[in-house]
C-alpha positions as protocol buffer text, in pm:
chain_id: "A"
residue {
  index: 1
  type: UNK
  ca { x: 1457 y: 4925 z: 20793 }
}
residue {
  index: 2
  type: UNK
  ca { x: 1363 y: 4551 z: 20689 }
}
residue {
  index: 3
  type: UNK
  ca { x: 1658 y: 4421 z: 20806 }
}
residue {
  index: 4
  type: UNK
  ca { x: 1724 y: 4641 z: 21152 }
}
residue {
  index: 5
  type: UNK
  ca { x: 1331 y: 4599 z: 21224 }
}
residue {
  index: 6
  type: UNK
  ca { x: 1425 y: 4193 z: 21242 }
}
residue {
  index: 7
  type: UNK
  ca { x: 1611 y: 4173 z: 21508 }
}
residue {
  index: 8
  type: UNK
  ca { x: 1417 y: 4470 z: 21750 }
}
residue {
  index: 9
  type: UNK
  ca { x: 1087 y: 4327 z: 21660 }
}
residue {
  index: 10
  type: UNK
  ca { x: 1174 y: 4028 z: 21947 }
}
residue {
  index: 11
  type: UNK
  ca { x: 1282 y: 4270 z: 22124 }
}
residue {
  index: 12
  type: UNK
  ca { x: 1016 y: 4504 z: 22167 }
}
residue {
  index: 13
  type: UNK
  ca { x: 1194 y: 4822 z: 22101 }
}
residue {
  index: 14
  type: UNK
  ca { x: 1420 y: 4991 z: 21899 }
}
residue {
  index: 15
  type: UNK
  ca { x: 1503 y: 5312 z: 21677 }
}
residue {
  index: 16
  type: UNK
  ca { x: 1562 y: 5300 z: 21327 }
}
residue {
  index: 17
  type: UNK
  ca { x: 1676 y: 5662 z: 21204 }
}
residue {
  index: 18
  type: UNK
  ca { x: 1769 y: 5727 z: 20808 }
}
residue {
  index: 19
  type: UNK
  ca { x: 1957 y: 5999 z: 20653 }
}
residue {
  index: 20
  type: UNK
  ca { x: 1764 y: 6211 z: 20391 }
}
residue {
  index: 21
  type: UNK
  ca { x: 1760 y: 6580 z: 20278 }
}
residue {
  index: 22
  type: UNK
  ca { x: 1600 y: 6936 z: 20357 }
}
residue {
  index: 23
  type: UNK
  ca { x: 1485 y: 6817 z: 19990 }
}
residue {
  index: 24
  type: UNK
  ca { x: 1243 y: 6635 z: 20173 }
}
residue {
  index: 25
  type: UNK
  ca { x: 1042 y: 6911 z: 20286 }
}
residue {
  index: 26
  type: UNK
  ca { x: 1058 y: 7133 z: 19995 }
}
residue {
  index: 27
  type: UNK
  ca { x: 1115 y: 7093 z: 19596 }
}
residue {
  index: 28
  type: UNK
  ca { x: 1327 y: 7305 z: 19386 }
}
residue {
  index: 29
  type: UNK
  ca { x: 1652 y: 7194 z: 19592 }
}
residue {
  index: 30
  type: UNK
  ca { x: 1759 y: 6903 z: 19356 }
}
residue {
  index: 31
  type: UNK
  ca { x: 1649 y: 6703 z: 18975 }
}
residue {
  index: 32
  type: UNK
  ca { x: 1284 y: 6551 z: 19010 }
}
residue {
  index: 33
  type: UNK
  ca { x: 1428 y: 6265 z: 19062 }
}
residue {
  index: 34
  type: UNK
  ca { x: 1640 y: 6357 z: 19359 }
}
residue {
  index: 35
  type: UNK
  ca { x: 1395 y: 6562 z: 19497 }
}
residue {
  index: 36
  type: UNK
  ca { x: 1181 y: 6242 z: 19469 }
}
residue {
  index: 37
  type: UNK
  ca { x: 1382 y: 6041 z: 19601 }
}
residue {
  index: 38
  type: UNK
  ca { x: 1393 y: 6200 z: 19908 }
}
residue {
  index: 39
  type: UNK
  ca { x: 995 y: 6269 z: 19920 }
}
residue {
  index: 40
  type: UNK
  ca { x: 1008 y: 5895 z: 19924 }
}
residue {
  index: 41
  type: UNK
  ca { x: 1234 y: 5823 z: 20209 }
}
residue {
  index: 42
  type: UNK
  ca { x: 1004 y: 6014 z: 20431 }
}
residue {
  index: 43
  type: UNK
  ca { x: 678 y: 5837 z: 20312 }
}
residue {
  index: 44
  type: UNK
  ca { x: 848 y: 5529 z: 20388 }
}
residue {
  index: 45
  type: UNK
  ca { x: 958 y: 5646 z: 20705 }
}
residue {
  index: 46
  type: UNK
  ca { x: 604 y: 5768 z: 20810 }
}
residue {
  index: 47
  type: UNK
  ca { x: 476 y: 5443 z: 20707 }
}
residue {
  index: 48
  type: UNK
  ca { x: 721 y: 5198 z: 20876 }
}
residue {
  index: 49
  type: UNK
  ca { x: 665 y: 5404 z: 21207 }
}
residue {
  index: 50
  type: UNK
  ca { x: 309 y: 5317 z: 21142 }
}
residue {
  index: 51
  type: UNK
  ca { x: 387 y: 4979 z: 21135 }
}
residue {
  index: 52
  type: UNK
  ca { x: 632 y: 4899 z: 21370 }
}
residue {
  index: 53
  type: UNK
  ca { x: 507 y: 5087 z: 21596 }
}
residue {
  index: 54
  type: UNK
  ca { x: 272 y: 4798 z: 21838 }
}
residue {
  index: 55
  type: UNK
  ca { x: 648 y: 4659 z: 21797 }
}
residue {
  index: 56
  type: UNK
  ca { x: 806 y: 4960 z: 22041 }
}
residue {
  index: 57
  type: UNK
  ca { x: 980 y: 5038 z: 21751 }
}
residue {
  index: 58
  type: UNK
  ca { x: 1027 y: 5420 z: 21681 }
}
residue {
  index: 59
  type: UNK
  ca { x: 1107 y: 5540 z: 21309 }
}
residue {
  index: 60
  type: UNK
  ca { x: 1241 y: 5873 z: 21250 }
}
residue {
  index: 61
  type: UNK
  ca { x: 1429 y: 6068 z: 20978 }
}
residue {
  index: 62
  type: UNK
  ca { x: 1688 y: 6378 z: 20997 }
}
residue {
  index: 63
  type: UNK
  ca { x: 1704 y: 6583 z: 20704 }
}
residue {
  index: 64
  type: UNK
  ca { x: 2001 y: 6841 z: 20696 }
}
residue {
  index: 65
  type: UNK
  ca { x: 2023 y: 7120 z: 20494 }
}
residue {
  index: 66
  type: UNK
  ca { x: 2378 y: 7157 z: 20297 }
}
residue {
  index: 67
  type: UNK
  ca { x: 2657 y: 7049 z: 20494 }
}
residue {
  index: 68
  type: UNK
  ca { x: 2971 y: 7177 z: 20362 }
}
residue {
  index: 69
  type: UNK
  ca { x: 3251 y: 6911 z: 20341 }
}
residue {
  index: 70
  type: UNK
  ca { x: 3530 y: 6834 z: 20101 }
}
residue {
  index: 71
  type: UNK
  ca { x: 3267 y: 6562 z: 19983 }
}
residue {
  index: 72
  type: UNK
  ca { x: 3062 y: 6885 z: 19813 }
}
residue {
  index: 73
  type: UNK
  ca { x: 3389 y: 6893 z: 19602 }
}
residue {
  index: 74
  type: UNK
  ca { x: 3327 y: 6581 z: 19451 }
}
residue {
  index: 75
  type: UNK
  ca { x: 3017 y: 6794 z: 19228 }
}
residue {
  index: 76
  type: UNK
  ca { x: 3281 y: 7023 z: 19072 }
}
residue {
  index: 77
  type: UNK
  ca { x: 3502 y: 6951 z: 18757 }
}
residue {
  index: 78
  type: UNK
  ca { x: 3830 y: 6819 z: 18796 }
}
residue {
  index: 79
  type: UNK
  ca { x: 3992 y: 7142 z: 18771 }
}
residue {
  index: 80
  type: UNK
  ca { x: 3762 y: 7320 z: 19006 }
}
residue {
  index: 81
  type: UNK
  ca { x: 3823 y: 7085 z: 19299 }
}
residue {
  index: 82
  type: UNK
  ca { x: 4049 y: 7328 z: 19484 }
}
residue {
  index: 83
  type: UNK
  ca { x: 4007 y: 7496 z: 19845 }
}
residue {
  index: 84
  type: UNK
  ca { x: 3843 y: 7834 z: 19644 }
}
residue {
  index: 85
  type: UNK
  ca { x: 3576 y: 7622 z: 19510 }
}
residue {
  index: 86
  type: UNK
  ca { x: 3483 y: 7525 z: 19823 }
}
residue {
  index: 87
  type: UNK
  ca { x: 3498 y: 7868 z: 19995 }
}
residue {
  index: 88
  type: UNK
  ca { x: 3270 y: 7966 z: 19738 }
}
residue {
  index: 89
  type: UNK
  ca { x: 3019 y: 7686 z: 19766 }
}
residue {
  index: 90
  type: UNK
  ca { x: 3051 y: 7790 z: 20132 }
}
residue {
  index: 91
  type: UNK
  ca { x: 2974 y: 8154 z: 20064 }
}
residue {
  index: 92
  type: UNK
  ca { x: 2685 y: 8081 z: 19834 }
}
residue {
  index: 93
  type: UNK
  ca { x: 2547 y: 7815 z: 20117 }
}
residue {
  index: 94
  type: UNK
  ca { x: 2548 y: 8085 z: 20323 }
}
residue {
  index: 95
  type: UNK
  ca { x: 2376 y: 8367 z: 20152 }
}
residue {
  index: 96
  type: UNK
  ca { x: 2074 y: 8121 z: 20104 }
}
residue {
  index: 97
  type: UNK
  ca { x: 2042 y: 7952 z: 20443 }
}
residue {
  index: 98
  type: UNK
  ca { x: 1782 y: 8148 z: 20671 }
}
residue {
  index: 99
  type: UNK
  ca { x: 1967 y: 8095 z: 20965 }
}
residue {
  index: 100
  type: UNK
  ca { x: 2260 y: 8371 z: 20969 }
}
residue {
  index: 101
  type: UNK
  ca { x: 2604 y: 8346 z: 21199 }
}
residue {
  index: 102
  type: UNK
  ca { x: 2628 y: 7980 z: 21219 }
}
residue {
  index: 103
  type: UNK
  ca { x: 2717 y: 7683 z: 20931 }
}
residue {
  index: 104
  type: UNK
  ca { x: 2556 y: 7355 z: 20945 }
}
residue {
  index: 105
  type: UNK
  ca { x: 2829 y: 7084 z: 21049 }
}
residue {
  index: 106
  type: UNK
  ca { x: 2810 y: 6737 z: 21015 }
}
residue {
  index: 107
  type: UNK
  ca { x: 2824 y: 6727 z: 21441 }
}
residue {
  index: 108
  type: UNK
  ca { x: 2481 y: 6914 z: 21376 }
}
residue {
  index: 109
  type: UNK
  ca { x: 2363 y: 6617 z: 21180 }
}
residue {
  index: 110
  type: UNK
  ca { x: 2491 y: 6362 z: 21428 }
}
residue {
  index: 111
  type: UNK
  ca { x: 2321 y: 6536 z: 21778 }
}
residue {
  index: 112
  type: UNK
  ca { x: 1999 y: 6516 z: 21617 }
}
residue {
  index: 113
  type: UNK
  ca { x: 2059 y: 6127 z: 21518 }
}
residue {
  index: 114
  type: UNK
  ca { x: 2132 y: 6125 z: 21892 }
}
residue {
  index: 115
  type: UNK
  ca { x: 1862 y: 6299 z: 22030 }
}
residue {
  index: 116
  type: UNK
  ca { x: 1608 y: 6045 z: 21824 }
}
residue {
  index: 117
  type: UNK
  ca { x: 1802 y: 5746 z: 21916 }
}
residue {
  index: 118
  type: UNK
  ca { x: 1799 y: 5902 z: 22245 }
}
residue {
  index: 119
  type: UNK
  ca { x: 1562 y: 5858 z: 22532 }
}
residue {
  index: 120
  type: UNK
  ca { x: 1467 y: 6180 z: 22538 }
}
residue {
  index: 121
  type: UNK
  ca { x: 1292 y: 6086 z: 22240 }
}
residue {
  index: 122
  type: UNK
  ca { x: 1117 y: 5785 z: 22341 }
}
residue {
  index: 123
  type: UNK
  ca { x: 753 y: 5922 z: 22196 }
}
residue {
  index: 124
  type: UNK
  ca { x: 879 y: 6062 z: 21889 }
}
residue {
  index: 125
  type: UNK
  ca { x: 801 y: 5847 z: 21585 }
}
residue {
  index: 126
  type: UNK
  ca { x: 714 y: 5847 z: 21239 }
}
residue {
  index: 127
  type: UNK
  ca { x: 903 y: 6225 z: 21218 }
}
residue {
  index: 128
  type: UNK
  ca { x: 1090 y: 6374 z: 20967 }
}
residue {
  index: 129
  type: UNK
  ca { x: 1348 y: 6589 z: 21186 }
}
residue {
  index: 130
  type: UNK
  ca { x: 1491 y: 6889 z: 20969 }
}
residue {
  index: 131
  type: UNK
  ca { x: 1806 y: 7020 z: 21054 }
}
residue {
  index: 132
  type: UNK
  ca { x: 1801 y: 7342 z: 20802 }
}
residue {
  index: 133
  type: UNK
  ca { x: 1810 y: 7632 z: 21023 }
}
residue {
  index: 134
  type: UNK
  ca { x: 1452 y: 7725 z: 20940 }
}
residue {
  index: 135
  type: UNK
  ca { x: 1511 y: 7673 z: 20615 }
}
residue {
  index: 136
  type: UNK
  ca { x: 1177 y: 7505 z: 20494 }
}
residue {
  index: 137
  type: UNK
  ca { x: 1004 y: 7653 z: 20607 }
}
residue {
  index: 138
  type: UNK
  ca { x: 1057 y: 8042 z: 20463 }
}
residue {
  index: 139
  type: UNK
  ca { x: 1312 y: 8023 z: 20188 }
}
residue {
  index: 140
  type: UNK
  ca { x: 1296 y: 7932 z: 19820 }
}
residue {
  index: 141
  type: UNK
  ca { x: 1553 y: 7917 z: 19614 }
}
């Protein structure tokens, strides 16, 4: 944000947009510190909208929900990291998300990035966008 928010500043406008997690909105999804971790991302993000934003500079954040991707793999033992690991981690993903008949992909992830960097977004700022299927809001784990 420090860095990006140098060069638009000049400029007048500009979109800065981070990656965080549906652990954002909710705890019980990840450690403490994970969990805060991500509690802190959108704090920041809230606040840098705050202040960027007599710049023209919008700040946003997209949280997904899990994504499943051979990266999820890289959380199981050696000699779990097989195809049936991740159908189960699938499966599992599934019974718990809120929204049924459709899997979070990481093209999900990406069309909200480009709806915020979008103009169709040009008065949306200092939001944390999550991309959890209703997740959030009526699920706990």
């Amino acid at each position: 944000m420090k860095h990006a928010s140098r060069i638009m500043i000049p400029e007048k406008k500009g979109s800065i947009i981070s990656i965080c997690s549906a652990a954002s909105a909710i705890g019980g999804l990840g450690s403490h510190a994970y969990t805060g971790s991500k509690h802190a991302v959108c704090g920041l993000t809230k606040n840098v909208a705050a202040e960027l934003g007599k710049h023209g500079i919008r700040v946003n954040c997209v949280s997904p929900f899990v994504v499943v991707t051979g990266l999820v793999l890289a959380h199981f033992a050696e000699e779990q990291r097989k195809e049936e690991a991740l159908a189960g981690f699938r499966a599992y993903v599934g019974r718990n998300a809120n929204l049924k008949g459709v899997e979070l992909t990481a093209d999900d992830v990406a069309n909200a990035v480009l709806f915020l960097a979008s103009d169709e977004a040009r008065y949306v700022s200092g939001e944390n966008l999550l991309v959890d299927g209703g997740f959030a809001n009526v699920k706990q784990l």
